[in-house]
Every structure is written in structure tokens, then in C-alpha cells.
JSON list of C-alpha atoms in Angstrom, two decimals:
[
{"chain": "A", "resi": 1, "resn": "UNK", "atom": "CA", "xyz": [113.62, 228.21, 24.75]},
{"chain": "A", "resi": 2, "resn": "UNK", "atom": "CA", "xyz": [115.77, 225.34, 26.48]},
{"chain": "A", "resi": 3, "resn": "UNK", "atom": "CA", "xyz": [117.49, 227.04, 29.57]},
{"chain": "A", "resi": 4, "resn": "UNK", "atom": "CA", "xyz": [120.24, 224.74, 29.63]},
{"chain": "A", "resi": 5, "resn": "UNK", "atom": "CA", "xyz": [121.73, 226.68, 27.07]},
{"chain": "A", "resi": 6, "resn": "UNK", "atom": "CA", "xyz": [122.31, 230.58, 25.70]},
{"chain": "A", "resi": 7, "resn": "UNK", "atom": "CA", "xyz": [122.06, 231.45, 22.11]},
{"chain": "A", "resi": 8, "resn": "UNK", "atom": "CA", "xyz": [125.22, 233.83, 22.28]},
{"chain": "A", "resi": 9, "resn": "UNK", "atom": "CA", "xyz": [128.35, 234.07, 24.28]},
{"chain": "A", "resi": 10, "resn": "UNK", "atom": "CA", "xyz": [126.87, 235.78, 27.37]},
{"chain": "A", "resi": 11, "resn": "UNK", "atom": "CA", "xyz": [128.63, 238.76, 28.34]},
{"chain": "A", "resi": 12, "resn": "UNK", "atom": "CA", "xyz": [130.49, 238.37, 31.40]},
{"chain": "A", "resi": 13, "resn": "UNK", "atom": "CA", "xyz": [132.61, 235.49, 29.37]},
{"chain": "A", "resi": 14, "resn": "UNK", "atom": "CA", "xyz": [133.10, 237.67, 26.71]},
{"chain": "A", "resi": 15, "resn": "UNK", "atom": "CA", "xyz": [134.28, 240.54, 29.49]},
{"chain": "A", "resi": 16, "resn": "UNK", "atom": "CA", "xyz": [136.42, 237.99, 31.14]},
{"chain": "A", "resi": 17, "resn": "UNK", "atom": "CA", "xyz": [138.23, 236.83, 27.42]},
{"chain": "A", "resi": 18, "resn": "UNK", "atom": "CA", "xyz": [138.80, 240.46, 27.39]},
{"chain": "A", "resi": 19, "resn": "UNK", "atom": "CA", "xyz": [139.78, 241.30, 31.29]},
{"chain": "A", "resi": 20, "resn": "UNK", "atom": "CA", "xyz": [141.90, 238.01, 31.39]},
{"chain": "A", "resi": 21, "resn": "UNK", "atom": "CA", "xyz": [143.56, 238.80, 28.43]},
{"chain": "A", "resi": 22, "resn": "UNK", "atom": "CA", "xyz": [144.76, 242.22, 29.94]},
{"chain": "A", "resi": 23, "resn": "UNK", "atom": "CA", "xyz": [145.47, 240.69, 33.50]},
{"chain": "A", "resi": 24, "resn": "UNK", "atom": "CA", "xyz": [147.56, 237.87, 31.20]},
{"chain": "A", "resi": 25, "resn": "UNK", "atom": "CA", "xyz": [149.80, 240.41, 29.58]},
{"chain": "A", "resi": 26, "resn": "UNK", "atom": "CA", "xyz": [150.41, 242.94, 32.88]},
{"chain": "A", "resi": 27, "resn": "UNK", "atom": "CA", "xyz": [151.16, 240.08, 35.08]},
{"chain": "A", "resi": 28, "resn": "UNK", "atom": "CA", "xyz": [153.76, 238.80, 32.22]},
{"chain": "A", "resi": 29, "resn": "UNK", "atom": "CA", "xyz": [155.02, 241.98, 32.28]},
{"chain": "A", "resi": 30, "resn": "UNK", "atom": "CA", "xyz": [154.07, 242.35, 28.57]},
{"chain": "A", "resi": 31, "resn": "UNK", "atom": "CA", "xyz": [153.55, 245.95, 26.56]},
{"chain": "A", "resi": 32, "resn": "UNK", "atom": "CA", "xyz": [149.97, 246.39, 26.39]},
{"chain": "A", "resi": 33, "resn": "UNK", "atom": "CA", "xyz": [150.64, 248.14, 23.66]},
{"chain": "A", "resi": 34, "resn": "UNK", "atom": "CA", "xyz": [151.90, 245.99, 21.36]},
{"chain": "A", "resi": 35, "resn": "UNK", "atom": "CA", "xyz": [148.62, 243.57, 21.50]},
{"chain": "A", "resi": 36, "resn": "UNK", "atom": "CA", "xyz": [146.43, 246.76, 20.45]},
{"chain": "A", "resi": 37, "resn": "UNK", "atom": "CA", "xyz": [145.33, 245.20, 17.48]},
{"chain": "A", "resi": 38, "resn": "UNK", "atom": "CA", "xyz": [145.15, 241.59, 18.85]},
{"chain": "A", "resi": 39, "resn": "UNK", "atom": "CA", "xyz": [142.89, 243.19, 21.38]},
{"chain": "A", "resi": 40, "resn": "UNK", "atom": "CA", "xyz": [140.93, 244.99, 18.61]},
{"chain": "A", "resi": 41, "resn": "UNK", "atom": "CA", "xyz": [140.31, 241.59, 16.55]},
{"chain": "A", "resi": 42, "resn": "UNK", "atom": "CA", "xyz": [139.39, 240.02, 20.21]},
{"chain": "A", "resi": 43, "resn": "UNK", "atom": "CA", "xyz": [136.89, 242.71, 21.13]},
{"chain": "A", "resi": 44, "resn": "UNK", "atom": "CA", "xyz": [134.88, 242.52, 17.84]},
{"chain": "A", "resi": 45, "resn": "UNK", "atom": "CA", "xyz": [134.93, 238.59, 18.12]},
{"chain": "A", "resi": 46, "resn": "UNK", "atom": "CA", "xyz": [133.61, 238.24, 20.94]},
{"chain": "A", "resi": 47, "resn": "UNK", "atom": "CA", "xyz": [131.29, 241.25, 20.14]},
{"chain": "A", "resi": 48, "resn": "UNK", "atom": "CA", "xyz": [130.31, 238.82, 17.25]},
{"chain": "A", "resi": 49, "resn": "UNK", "atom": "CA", "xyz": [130.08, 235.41, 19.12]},
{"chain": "A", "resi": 50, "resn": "UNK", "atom": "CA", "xyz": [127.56, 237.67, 21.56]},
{"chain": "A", "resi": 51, "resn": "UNK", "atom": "CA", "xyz": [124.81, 238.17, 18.98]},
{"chain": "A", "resi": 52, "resn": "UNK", "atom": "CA", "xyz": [125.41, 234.77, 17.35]},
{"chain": "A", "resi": 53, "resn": "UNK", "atom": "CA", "xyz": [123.36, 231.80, 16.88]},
{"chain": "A", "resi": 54, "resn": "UNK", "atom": "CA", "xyz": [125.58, 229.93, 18.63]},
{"chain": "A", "resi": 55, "resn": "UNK", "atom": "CA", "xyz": [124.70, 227.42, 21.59]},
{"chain": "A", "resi": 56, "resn": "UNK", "atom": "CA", "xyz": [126.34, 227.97, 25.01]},
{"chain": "A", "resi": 57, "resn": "UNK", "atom": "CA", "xyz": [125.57, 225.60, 28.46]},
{"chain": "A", "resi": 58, "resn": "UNK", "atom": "CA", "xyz": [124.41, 227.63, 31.14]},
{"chain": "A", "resi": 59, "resn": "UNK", "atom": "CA", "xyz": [125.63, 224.72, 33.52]},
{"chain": "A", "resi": 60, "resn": "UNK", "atom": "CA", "xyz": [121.72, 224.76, 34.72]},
{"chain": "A", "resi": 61, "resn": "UNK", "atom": "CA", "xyz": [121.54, 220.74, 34.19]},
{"chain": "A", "resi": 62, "resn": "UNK", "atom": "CA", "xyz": [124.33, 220.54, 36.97]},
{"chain": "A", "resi": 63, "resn": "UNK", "atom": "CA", "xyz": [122.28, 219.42, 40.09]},
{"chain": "A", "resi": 64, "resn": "UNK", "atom": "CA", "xyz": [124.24, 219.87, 43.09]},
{"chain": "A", "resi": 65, "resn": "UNK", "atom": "CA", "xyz": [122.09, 219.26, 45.90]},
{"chain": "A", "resi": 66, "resn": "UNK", "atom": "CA", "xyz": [122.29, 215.47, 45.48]},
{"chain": "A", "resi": 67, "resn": "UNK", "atom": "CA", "xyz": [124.93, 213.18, 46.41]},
{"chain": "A", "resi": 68, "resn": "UNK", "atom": "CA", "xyz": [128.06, 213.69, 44.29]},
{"chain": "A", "resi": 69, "resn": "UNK", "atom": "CA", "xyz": [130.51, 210.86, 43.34]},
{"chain": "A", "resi": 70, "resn": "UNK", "atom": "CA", "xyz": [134.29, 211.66, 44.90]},
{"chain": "A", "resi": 71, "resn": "UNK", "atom": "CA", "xyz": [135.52, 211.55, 42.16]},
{"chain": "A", "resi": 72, "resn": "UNK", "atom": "CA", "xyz": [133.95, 214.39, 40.83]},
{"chain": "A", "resi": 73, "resn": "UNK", "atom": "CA", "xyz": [134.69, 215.98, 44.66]},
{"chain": "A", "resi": 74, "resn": "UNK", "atom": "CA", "xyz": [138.45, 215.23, 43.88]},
{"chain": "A", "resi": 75, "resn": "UNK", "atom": "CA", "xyz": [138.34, 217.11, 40.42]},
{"chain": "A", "resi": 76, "resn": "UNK", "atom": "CA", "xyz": [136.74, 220.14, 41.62]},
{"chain": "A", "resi": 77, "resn": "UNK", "atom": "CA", "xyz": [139.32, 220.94, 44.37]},
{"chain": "A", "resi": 78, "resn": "UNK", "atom": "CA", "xyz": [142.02, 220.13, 41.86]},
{"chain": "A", "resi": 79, "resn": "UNK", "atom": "CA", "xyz": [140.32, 222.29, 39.12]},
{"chain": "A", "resi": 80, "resn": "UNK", "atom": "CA", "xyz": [140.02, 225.04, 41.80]},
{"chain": "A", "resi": 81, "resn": "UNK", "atom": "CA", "xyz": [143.85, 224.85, 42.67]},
{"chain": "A", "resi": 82, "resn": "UNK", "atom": "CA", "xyz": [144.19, 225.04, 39.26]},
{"chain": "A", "resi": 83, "resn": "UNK", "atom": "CA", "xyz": [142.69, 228.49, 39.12]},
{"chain": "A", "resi": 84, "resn": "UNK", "atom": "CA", "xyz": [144.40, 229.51, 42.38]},
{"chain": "A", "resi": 85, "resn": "UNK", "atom": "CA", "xyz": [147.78, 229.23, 41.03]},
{"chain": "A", "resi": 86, "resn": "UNK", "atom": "CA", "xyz": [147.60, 230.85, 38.05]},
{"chain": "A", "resi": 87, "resn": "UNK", "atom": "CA", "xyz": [144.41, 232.86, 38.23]},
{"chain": "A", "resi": 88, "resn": "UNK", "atom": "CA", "xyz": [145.26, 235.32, 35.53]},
{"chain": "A", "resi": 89, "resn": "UNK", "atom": "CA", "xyz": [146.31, 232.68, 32.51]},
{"chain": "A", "resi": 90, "resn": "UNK", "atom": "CA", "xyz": [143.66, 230.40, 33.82]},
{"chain": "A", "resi": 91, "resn": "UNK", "atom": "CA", "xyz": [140.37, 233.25, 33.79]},
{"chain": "A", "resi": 92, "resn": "UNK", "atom": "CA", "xyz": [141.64, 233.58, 30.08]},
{"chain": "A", "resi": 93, "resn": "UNK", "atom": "CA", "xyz": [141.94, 229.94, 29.14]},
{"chain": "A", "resi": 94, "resn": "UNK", "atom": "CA", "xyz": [138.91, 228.77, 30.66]},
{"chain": "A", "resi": 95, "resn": "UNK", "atom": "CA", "xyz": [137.03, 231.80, 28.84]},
{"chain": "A", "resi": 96, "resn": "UNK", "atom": "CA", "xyz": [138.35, 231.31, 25.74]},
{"chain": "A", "resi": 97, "resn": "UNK", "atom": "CA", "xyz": [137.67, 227.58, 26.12]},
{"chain": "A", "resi": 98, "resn": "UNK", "atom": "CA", "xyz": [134.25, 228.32, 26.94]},
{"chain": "A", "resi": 99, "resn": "UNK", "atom": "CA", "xyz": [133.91, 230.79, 23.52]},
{"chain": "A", "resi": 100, "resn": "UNK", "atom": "CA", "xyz": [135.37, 228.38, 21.91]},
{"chain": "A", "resi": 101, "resn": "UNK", "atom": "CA", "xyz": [133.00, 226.13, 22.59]},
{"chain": "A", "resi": 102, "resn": "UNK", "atom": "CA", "xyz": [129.95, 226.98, 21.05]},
{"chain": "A", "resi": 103, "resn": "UNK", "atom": "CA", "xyz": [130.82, 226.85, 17.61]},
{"chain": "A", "resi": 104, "resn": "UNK", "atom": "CA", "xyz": [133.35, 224.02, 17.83]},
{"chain": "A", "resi": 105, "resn": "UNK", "atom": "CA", "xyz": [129.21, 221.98, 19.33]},
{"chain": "A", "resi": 106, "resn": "UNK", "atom": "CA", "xyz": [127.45, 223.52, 16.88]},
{"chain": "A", "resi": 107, "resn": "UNK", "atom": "CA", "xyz": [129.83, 222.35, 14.12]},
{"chain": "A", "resi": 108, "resn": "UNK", "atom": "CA", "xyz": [129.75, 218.99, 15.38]},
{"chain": "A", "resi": 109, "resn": "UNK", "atom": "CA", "xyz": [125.92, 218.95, 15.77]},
{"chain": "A", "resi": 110, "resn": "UNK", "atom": "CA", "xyz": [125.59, 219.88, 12.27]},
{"chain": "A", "resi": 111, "resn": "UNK", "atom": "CA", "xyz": [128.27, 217.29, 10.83]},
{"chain": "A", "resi": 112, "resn": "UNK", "atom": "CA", "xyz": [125.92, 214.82, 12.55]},
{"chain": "A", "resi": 113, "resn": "UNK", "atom": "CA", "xyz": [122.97, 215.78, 11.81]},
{"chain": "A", "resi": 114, "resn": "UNK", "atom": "CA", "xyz": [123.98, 215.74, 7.61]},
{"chain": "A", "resi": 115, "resn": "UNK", "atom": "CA", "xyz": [125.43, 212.20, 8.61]},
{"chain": "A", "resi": 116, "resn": "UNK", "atom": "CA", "xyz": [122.37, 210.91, 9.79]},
{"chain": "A", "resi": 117, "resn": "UNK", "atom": "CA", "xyz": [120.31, 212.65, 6.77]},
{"chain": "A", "resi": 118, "resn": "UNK", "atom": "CA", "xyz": [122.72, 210.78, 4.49]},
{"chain": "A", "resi": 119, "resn": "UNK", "atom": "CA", "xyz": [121.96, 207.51, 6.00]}
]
């Protein structure tokens, strides 16, 4: 198996699409409520993406104990700020992001991969 990636949503990004989502709509000062079903359909999708096929990074191919451009120095702190501001909206976006992100890859994989059959 290639340990740069999961096959599946792990489940502490599927618990934090969930947790954010909560955190989200308490700190909004939303009914929970009202999002029962929302919540519902969001529990059994990511229940879903968890025993899927699909490819996520594990972030294993990062290597952090070289040097690191500034650049890349100047868009962690901002990313981090980022989080620090709005740490409930941004726990949800990033983890729905992430989700998000193994189909949308595995799409695009395929797409290329009938592309370059056809050729």
C-alpha cells in the first residue's frame, strides 16, 4: 500500500466535518435543531466517504526537517492566523475541503487516465 495516501476519509476528518459543523452553528447562534436532517445526510456521508475507495494524502511526503523556502514559512503563519480567527468556520471548511477532496482526485485521475487510453 502507498502510505502517502488513505483509501477512505480517515476518521478524525470525518469527526471534525461533523464537530465543526456543530461548533459552526452554536457559535452563529443557529438552532441546532433545525439542521437535524442536514446533520443526518452529513453523518451518513461521511460514514460513506470512510469505507470508500477513495484516495486521501496523509501529508507523509511533507519533509520538514530540511530547509524550507520563506515563502512557504510566510504561508503557514498566515494559514495559521487564518484558523485562529475563525477557528470554528475554518475546522469545518478545511474538513470539508479535505472530504471533498478525494473524490474531486479520483475523478480527475480517472478523466485522465481514459484520455490517455484514447490517445
Amino acid at each position: 500500500a502507498d502510505k502517502r495516501y488513505f483509501q477512505g476519509l480517515p476518521s478524525p476528518a470525518a469527526a471534525a466535518i461533523l464537530a465543526g459543523g456543530l461548533w459552526f452553528c452554536v457559535e452563529n447562534g443557529y438552532e441546532v435543531e433545525n439542521f437535524k436532517y442536514v446533520v443526518l445526510i452529513t453523518t451518513i456521508a461521511t460514514g460513506l466517504l470512510m469505507v470508500s475507495n477513495f484516495r486521501y494524502s496523509s501529508f507523509k511526503e511533507i519533509d520538514f526537517k530540511n530547509k524550507v523556502p520563506f515563502i512557504v514559512t510566510i504561508l503557514a503563519m498566515l494559514a495559521v492566523s487564518f484558523v485562529m480567527a475563525q477557528p470554528q468556520r475554518m475546522l469545518f471548511l478545511l474538513s470539508v475541503a479535505y472530504a471533498a477532496s478525494g473524490p474531486i482526485v479520483t475523478l480527475v485521475m480517472r478523466k485522465k487516465r481514459l484520455q490517455s487510453r484514447k490517445s
